[in-house]
Short mmCIF file of C-alpha atoms and ligand atoms in Angstrom, two decimals:
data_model
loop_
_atom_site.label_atom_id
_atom_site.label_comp_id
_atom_site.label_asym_id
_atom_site.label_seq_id
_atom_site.Cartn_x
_atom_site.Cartn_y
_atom_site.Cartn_z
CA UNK A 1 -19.76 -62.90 64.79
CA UNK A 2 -18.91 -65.59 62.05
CA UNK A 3 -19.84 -69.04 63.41
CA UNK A 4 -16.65 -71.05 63.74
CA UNK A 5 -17.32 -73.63 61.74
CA UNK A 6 -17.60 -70.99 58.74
CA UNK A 7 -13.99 -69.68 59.70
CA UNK A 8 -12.89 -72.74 59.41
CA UNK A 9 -14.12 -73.59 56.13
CA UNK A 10 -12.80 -70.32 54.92
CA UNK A 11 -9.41 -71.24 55.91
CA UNK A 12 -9.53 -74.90 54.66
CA UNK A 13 -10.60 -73.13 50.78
CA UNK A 14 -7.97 -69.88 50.88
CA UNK A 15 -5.53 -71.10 49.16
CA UNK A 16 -1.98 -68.64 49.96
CA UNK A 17 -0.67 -68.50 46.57
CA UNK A 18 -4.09 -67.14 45.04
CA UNK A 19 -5.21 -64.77 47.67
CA UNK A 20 -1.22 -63.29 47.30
CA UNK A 21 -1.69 -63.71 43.90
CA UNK A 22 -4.52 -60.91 43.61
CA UNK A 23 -2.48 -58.49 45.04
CA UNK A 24 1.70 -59.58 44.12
CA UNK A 25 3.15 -60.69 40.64
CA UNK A 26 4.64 -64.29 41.52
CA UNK A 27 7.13 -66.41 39.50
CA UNK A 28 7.50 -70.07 40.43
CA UNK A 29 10.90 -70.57 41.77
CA UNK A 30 11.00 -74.55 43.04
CA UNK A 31 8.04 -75.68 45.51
CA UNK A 32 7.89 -72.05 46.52
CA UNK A 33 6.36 -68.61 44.82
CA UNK A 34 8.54 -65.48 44.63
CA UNK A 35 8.04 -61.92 43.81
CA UNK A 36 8.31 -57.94 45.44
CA UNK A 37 7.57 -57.87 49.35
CA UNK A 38 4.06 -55.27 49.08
CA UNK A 39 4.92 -54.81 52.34
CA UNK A 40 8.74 -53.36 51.89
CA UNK A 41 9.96 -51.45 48.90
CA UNK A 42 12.47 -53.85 47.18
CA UNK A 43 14.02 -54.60 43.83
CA UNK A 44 15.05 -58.01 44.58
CA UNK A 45 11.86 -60.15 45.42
CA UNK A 46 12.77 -61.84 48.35
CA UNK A 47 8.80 -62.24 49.32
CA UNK A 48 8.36 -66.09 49.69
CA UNK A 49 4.84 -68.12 49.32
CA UNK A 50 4.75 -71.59 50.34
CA UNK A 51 1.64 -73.07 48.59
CA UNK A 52 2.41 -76.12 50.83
CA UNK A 53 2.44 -74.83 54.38
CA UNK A 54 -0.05 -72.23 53.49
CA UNK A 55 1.98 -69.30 54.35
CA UNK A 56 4.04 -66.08 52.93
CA UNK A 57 7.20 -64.80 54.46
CA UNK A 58 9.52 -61.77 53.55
CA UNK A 59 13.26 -62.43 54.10
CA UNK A 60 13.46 -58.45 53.35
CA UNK A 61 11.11 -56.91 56.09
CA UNK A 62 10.48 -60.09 58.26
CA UNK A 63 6.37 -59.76 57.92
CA UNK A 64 4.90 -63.30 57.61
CA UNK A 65 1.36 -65.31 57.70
CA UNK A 66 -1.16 -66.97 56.75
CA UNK A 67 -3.86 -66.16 54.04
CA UNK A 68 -5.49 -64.45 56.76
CA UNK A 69 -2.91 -62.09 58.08
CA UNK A 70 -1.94 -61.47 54.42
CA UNK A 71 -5.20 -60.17 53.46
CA UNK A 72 -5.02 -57.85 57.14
CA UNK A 73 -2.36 -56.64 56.90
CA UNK A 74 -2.49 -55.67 53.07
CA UNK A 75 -5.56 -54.48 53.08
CA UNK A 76 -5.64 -52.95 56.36
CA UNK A 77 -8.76 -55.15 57.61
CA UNK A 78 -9.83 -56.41 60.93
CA UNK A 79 -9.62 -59.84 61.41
CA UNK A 80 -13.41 -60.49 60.81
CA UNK A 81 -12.97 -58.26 57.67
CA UNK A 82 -10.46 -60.52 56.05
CA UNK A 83 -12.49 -63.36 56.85
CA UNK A 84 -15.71 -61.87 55.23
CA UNK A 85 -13.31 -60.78 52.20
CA UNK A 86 -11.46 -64.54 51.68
CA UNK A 87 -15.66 -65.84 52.27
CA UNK A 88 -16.72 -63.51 49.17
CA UNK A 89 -13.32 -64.69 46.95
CA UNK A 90 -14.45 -68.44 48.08
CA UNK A 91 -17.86 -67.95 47.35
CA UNK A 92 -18.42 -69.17 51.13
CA UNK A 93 -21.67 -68.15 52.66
CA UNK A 94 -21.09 -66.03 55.89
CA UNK A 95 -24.71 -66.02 57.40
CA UNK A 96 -24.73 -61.91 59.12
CA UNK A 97 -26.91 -59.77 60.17
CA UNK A 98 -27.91 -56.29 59.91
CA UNK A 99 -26.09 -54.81 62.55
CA UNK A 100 -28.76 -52.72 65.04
CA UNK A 101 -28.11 -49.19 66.36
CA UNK A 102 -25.90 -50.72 69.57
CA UNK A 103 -23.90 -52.79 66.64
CA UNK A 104 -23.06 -49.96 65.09
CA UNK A 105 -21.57 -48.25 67.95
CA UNK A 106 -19.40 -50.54 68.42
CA UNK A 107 -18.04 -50.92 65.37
CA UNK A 108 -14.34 -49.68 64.79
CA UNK A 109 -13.53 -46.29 63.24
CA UNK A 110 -12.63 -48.51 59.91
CA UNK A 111 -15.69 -50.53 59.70
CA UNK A 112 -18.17 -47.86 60.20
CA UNK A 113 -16.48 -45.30 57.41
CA UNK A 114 -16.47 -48.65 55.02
CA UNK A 115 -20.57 -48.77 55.62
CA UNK A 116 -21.09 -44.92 55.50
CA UNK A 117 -19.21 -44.34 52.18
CA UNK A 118 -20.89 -47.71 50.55
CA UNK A 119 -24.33 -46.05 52.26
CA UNK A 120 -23.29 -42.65 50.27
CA UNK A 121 -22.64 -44.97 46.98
CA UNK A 122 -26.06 -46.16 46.92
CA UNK A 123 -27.51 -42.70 48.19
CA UNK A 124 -25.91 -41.03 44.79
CA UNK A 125 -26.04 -43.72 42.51
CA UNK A 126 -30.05 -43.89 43.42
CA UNK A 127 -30.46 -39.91 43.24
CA UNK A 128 -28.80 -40.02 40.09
CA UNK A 129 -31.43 -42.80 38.23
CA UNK A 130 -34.00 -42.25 40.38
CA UNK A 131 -34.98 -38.58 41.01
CA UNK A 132 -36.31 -36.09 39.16
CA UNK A 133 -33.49 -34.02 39.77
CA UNK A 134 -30.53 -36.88 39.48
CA UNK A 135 -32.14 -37.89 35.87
CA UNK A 136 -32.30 -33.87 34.64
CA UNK A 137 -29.18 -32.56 35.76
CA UNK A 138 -27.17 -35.22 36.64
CA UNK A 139 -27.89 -38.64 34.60
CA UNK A 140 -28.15 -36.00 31.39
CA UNK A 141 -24.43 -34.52 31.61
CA UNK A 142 -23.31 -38.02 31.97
CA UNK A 143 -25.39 -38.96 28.61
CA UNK A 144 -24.55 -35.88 26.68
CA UNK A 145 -20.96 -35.88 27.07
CA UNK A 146 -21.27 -40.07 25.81
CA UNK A 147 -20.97 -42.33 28.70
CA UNK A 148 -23.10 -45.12 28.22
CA UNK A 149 -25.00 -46.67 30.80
CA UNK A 150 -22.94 -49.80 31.60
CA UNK A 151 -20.04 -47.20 32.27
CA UNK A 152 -22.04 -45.09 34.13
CA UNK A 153 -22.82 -48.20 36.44
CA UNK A 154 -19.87 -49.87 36.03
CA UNK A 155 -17.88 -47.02 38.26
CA UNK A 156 -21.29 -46.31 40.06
CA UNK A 157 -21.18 -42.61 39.74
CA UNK A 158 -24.24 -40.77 41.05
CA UNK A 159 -25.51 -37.00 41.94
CA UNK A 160 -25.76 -35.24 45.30
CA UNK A 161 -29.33 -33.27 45.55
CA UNK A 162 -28.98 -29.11 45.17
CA UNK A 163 -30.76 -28.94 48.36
CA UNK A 164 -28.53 -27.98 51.88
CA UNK A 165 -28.69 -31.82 53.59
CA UNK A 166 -30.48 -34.08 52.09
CA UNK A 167 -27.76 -36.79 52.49
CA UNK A 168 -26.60 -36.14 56.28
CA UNK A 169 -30.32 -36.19 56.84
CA UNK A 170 -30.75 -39.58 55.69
CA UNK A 171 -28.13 -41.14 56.54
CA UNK A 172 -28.62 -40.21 60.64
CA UNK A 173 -32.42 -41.57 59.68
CA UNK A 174 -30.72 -44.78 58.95
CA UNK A 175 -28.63 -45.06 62.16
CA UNK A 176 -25.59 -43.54 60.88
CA UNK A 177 -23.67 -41.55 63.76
CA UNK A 178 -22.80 -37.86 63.24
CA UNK A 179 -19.48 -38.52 64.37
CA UNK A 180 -18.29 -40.45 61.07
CA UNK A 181 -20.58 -38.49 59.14
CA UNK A 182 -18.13 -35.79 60.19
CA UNK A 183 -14.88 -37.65 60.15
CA UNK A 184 -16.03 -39.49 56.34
CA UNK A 185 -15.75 -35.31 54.97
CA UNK A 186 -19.80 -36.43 53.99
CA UNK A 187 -20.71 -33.91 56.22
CA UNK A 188 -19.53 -30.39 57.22
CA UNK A 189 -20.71 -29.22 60.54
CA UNK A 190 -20.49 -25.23 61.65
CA UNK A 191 -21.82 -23.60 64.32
CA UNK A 192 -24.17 -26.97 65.48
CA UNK A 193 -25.58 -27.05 61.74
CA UNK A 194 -24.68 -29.96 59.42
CA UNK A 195 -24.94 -29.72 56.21
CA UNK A 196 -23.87 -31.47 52.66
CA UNK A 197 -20.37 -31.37 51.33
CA UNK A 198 -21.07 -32.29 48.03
CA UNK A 199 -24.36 -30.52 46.82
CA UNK A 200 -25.77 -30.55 43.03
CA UNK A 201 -22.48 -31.84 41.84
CA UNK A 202 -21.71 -34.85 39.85
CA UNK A 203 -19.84 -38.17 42.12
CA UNK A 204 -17.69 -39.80 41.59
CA UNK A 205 -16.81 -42.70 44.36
CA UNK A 206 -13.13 -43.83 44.85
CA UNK A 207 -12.30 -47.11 45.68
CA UNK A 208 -9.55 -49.38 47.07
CA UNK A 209 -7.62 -52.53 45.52
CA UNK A 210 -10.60 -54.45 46.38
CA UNK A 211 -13.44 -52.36 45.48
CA UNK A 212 -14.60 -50.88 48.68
CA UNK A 213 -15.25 -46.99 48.75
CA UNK A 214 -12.64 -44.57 50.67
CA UNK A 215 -13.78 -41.23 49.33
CA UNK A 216 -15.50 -39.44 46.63
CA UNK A 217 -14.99 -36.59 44.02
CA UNK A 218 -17.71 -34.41 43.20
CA UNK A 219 -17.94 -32.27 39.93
CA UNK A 220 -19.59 -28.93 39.87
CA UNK A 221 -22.35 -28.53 36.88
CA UNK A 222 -23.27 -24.91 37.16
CA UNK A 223 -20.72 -22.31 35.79
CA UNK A 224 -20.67 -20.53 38.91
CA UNK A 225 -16.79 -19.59 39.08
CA UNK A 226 -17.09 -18.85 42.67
CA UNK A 227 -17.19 -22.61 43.25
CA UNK A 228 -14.39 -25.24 42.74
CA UNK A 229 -14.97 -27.29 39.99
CA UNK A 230 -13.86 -30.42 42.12
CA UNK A 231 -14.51 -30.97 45.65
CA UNK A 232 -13.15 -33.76 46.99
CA UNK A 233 -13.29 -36.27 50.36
CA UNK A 234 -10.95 -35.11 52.65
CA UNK A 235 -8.63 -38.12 54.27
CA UNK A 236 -9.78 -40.42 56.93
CA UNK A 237 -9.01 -43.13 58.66
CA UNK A 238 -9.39 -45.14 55.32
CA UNK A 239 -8.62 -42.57 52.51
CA UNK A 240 -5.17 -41.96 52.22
CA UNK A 241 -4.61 -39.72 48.92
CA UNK A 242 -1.34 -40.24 48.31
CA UNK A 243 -1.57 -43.94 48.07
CA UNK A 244 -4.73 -44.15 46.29
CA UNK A 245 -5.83 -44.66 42.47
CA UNK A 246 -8.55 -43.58 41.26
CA UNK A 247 -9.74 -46.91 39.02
CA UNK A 248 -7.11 -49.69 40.35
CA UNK A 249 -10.12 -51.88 41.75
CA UNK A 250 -11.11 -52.14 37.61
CA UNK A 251 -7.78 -51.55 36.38
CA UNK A 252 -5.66 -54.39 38.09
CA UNK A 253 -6.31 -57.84 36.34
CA UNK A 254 -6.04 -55.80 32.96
CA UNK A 255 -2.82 -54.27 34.20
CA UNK A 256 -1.34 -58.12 34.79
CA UNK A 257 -2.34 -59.26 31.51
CA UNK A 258 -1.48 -56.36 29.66
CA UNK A 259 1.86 -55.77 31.76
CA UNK A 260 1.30 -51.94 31.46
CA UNK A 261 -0.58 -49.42 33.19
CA UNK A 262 -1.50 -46.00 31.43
CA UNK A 263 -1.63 -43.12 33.66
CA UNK A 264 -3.48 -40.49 32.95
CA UNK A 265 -4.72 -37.40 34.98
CA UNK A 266 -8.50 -36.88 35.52
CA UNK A 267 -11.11 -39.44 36.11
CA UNK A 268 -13.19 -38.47 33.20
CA UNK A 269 -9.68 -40.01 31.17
CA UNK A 270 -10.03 -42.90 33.07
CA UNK A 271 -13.94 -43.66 32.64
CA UNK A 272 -13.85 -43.07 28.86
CA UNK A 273 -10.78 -45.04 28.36
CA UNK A 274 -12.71 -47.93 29.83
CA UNK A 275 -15.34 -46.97 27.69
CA UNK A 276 -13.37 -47.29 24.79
CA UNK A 277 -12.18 -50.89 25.28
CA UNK A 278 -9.17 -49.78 27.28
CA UNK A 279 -9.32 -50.99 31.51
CA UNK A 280 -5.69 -50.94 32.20
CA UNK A 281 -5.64 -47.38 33.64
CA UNK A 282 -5.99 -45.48 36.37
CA UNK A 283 -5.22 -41.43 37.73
CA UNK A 284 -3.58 -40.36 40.89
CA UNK A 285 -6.79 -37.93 40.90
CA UNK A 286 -6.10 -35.20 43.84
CA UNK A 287 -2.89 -35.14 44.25
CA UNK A 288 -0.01 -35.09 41.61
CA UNK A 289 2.30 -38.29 41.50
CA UNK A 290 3.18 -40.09 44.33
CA UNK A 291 6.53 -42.67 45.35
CA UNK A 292 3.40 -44.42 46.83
CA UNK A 293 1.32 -44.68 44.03
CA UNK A 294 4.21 -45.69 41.33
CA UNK A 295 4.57 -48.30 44.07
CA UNK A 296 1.49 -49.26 44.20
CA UNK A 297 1.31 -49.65 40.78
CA UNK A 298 4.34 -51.72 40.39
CA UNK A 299 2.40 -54.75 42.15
CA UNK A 300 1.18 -55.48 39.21
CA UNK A 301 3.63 -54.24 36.62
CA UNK A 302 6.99 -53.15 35.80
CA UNK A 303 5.86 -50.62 32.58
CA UNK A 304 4.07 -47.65 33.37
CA UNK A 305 2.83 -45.22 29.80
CA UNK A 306 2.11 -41.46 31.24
CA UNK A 307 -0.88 -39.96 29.02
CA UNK A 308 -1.43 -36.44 29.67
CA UNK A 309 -2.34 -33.43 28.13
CA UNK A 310 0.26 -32.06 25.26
CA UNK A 311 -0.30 -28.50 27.46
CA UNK A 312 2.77 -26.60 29.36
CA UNK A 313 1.19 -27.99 32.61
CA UNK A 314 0.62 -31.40 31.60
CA UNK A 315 4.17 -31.54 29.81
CA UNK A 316 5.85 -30.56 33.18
CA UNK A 317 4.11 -32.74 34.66
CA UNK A 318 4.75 -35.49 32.75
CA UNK A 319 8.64 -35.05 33.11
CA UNK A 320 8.12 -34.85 37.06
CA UNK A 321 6.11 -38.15 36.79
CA UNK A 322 9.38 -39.47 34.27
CA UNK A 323 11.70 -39.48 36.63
CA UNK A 324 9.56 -40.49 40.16
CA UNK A 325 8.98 -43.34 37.73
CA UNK A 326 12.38 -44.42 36.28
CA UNK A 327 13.65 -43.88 40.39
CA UNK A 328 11.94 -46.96 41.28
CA UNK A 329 13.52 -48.95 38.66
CA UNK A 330 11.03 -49.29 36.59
CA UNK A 331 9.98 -48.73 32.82
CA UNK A 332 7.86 -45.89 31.28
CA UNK A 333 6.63 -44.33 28.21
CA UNK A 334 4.76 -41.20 27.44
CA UNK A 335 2.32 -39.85 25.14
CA UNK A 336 1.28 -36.76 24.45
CA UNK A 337 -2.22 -36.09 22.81
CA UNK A 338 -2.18 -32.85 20.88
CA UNK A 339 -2.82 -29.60 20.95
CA UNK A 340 -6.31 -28.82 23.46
CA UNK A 341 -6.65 -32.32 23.71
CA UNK A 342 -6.78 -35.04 26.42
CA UNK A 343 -7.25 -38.72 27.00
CA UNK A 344 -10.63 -38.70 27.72
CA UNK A 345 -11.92 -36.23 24.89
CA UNK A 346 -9.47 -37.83 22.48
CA UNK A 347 -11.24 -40.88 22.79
CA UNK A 348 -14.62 -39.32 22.69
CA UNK A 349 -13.58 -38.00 19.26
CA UNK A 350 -12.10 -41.24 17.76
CA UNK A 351 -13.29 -44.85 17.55
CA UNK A 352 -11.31 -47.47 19.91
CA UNK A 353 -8.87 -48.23 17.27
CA UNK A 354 -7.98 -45.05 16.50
CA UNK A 355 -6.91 -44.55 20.12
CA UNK A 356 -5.01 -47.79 19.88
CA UNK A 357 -3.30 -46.78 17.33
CA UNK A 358 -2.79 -43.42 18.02
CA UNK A 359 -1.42 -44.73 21.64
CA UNK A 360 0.83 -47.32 19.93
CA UNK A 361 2.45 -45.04 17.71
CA UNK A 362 2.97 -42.32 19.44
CA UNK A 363 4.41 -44.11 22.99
CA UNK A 364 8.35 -42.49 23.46
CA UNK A 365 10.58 -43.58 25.60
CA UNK A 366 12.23 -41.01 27.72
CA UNK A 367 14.67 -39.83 25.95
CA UNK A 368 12.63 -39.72 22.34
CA UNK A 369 9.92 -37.57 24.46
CA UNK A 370 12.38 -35.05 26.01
CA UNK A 371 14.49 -34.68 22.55
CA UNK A 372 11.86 -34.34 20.49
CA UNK A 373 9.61 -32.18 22.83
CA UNK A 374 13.04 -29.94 23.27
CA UNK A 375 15.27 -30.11 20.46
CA UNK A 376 13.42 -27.74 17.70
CA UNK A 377 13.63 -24.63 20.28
CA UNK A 378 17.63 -25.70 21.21
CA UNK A 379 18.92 -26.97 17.97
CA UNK A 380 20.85 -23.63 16.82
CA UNK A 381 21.43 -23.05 20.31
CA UNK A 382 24.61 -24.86 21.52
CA UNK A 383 24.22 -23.52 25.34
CA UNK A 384 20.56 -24.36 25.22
CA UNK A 385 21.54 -27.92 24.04
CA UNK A 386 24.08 -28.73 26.70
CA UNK A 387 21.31 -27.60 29.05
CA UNK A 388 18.93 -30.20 27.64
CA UNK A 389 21.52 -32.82 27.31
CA UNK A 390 22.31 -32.28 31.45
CA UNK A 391 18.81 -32.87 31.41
CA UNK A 392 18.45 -36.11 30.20
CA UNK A 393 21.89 -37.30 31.86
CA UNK A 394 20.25 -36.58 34.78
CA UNK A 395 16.74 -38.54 34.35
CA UNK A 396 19.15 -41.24 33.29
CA UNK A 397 21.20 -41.02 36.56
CA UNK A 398 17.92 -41.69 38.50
CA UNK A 399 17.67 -45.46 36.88
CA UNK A 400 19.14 -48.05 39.67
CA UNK A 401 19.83 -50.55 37.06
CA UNK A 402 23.74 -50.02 36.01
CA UNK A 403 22.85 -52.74 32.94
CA UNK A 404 19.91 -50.01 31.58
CA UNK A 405 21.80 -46.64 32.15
CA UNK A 406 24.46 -47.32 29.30
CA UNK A 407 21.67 -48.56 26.88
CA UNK A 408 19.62 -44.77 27.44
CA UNK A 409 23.04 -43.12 27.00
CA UNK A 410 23.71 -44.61 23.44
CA UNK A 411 20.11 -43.83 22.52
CA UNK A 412 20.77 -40.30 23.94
CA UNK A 413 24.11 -40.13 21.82
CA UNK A 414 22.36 -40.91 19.04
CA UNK A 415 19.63 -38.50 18.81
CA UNK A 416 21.89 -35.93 20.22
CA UNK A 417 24.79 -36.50 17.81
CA UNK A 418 27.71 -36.55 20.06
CA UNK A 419 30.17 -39.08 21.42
CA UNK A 420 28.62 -42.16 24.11
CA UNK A 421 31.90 -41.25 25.64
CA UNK A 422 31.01 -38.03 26.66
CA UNK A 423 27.87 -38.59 27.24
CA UNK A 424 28.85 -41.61 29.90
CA UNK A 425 31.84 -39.87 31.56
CA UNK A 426 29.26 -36.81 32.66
CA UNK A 427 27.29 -39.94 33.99
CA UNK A 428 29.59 -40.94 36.52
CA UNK A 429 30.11 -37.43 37.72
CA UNK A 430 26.54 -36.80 38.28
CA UNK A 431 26.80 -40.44 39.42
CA UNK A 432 29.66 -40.24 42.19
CA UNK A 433 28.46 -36.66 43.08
CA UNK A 434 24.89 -39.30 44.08
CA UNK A 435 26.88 -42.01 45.84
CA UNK A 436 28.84 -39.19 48.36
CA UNK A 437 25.40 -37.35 48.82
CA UNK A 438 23.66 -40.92 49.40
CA UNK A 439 25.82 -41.78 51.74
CA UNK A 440 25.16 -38.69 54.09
CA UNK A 441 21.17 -39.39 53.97
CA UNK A 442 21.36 -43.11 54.66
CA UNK A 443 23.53 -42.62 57.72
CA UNK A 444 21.10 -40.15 59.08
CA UNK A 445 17.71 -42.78 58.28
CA UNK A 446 16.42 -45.14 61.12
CA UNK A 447 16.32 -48.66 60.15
CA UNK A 448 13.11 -50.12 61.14
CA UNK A 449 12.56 -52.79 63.27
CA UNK A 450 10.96 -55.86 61.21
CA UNK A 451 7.65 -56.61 62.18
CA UNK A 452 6.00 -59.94 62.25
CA UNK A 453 1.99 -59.84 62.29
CA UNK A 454 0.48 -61.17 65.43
CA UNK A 455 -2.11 -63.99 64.00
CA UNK A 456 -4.84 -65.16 66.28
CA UNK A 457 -3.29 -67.44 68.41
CA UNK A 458 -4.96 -70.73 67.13
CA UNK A 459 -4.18 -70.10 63.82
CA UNK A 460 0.04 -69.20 64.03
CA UNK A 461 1.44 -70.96 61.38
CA UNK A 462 4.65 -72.45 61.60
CA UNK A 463 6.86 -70.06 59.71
CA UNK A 464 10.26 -71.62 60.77
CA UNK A 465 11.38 -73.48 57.86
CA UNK A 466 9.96 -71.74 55.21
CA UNK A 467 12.36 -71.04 52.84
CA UNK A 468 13.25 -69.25 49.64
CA UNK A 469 14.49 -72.01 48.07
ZN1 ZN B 501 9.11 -57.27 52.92
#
């Protein structure tokens, strides 16, 4: 329990347009804030903070608060949690205690995954620096392959002993239940025996927008090819994969003030990127690209730069990631690192400004990276050129923005040598073919109801006459 006088100093120092702030780009727009419901996927903002009454509302989706609520339902916390979290931001003290065994218990589903995985942090992190084993397999790779220390720390990566259950064992020693064990993916139980999911394998913890940990990776050392090379948490009640990013907790103020993200693949790219002087990145490790993720993403910037591997697989996957990308109107760049090389042992290779540079220079825009990526195999090849210029149409169709699409196709005419005309009447073919296709799916999709969070009675705001003006 928080003592009520603590809640309500919390509430008198969260102040609405900061605690949004952390999590939603906001532009002034007269006594009021304005920017892209996080709730809703819009391209209009119509997601309203009123610094004055305290309190956000979305004209879009309907949701609206208080500090409080925002933080719940963004983060998906309990009320206490949100309290505890505003407590930390305010540097408020919040006088708890260890909870006992019964405590425990009763803890929700959420809350008791949250203290296992942080448990499993420490457990790794302390294997890793403070065993024999941790330091000679584990701590070592780390060190040879060049992570320094403070990186090492800094995403609190750690080792899981060789041995069968070292971890489940301690962690039902110190009052963890074998049911989350089980439901975390920490543990695998079989025929009444538990035992270790990750074993002798490097971690790697994944965390949410706020830092907490929702699942780990673990990377095989051995060459034993009868083993995945990753292993990986399965989801839970608070590890969704598909809307997850592996390094947005360390990436996000760096994405704001850099207004671009780099996306890159593994989360080797993403540790030695930071390591080089570079934080605004992150991977959508596990899983290739998600709608969710882009999203995701896009609370913090409109300009996305792809960074993968110049390989076939990386290539095609960098033209899948293209268009997810341009679909939800916003901008993005790629670059390709050469031949057998990636992010992460590019910048190994090269000093920080060499990366830079290399980044700098070698960022395309769509269109650049498709033509000159396709062009030397189709330039004698007139059918093999229409097929790449259908192509690019195409990627170009996916833009919502009607003021953008005729800037690409003049770009495209350009590099392609033929008439904008051309180019721009295919356009609206593939454009009205869209529109009649659109029109079937929308008529089939349920609109949702809107849904207004339920605040603790005592602490409703008044929500009536907040406005977007
Ligand atoms: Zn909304």
């Amino acid at each position: 329990m928080i003592p009520r006088d603590t809640i309500q100093s919390i509430l008198d120092a969260a102040r609405i347009e900061e605690v949004v702030g952390d999590f939603v780009q906001l532009k002034r727009r007269g006594v009021n804030l304005l920017g892209l419901c996080p709730f809703h996927n819009e391209k209009t903002p119509s997601f309203t903070v009123s610094p004055a009454k305290g309190i956000f509302k979305c004209f879009g989706c309907g949701k609206a608060g208080n500090a409080v609520n925002f933080v719940m339902e963004h983060e998906k916390y309990s009320y206490p949690e949100a309290l505890r979290y505003l407590a930390s931001k305010y540097g408020i003290e919040v006088e708890e205690q260890e909870p006992s065994p019964e405590e425990k218990q009763q803890d929700t589903d959420r809350d008791s995954l949250f203290s296992l995985n942080d448990f499993a942090r420490k457990f790794y992190v302390n294997t890793l620096f403070e065993t024999e084993e941790g330091k000679a397999i584990g701590l070592s790779y780390f060190l040879e392959r060049g992570f320094r220390e403070d990186i090492i720390r800094k995403f609190q990566l750690g080792f899981s002993p060789t041995a069968w259950d070292t971890f489940t064992k301690t962690a039902l020693q110190n009052g963890y239940s074998e049911k989350y064990l089980v439901d975390s993916g920490l543990t695998i139980s079989k025929d009444g025996k538990h035992y270790d999911r990750f074993r002798e394998r490097v971690m790697f913890p994944i965390h949410n927008l706020t830092g907490k940990v929702i699942g780990f990776g673990g990377r095989i050392l051995t060459s034993d090819k009868t083993k995945p090379k990753y292993v990986n948490s399965p989801e839970s009640e608070v590890y969704n994969k598909s809307k997850s990013l592996y390094g947005i907790w360390l990436a996000r103020n760096s994405i704001v003030a850099r207004d671009n993200c780099f996306l890159v693949e593994g989360y080797t790219d993403v540790i030695s990127l930071h390591q080089s002087g570079i934080e605004n990145v992150v991977a959508s490790s596990g899983t290739s690209l998600t709608t969710d993720q882009i999203r995701l993403i896009s609370k913090f910037t409109r300009n996305i730069t792809i960074l993968y591997d110049g390989d076939p697989a990386g290539i095609k996957a960098s033209f899948r990631g293209i268009d997810m990308i341009l679909e939800q109107g916003m901008n993005v760049k790629v670059v390709l690192f050469p031949d057998g090389e990636d992010p992460d042992s590019y910048a190994r290779k090269h000093s920080s400004s060499d990366l830079e540079g290399f980044i700098s220079t070698n960022s395309d825009d769509f269109i650049a990276f498709k033509t000159r990526l396709l062009l030397d195999e189709t330039q004698n090849d007139p059918v093999k050129k229409a097929g790449l210029i259908h192509e690019i149409i195409h990627t170009i169709s996916l833009i919502p923005d009607p003021i953008i699409r005729p800037l690409f196709i003049r770009e495209c005419a350009e590099i392609m040598q033929i008439a904008e005309q051309t180019l721009m009447n295919e356009l609206n073919k593939l454009l009205r073919k869209k529109k009649l296709k659109g029109y079937e799916s929308e008529s089939q999709e349920q609109i949702p109801e809107p849904v207004i969070i339920a605040p603790p009675q005592e602490l409703a705001p008044d929500i009536s006459d907040c406005s977007a003006q």
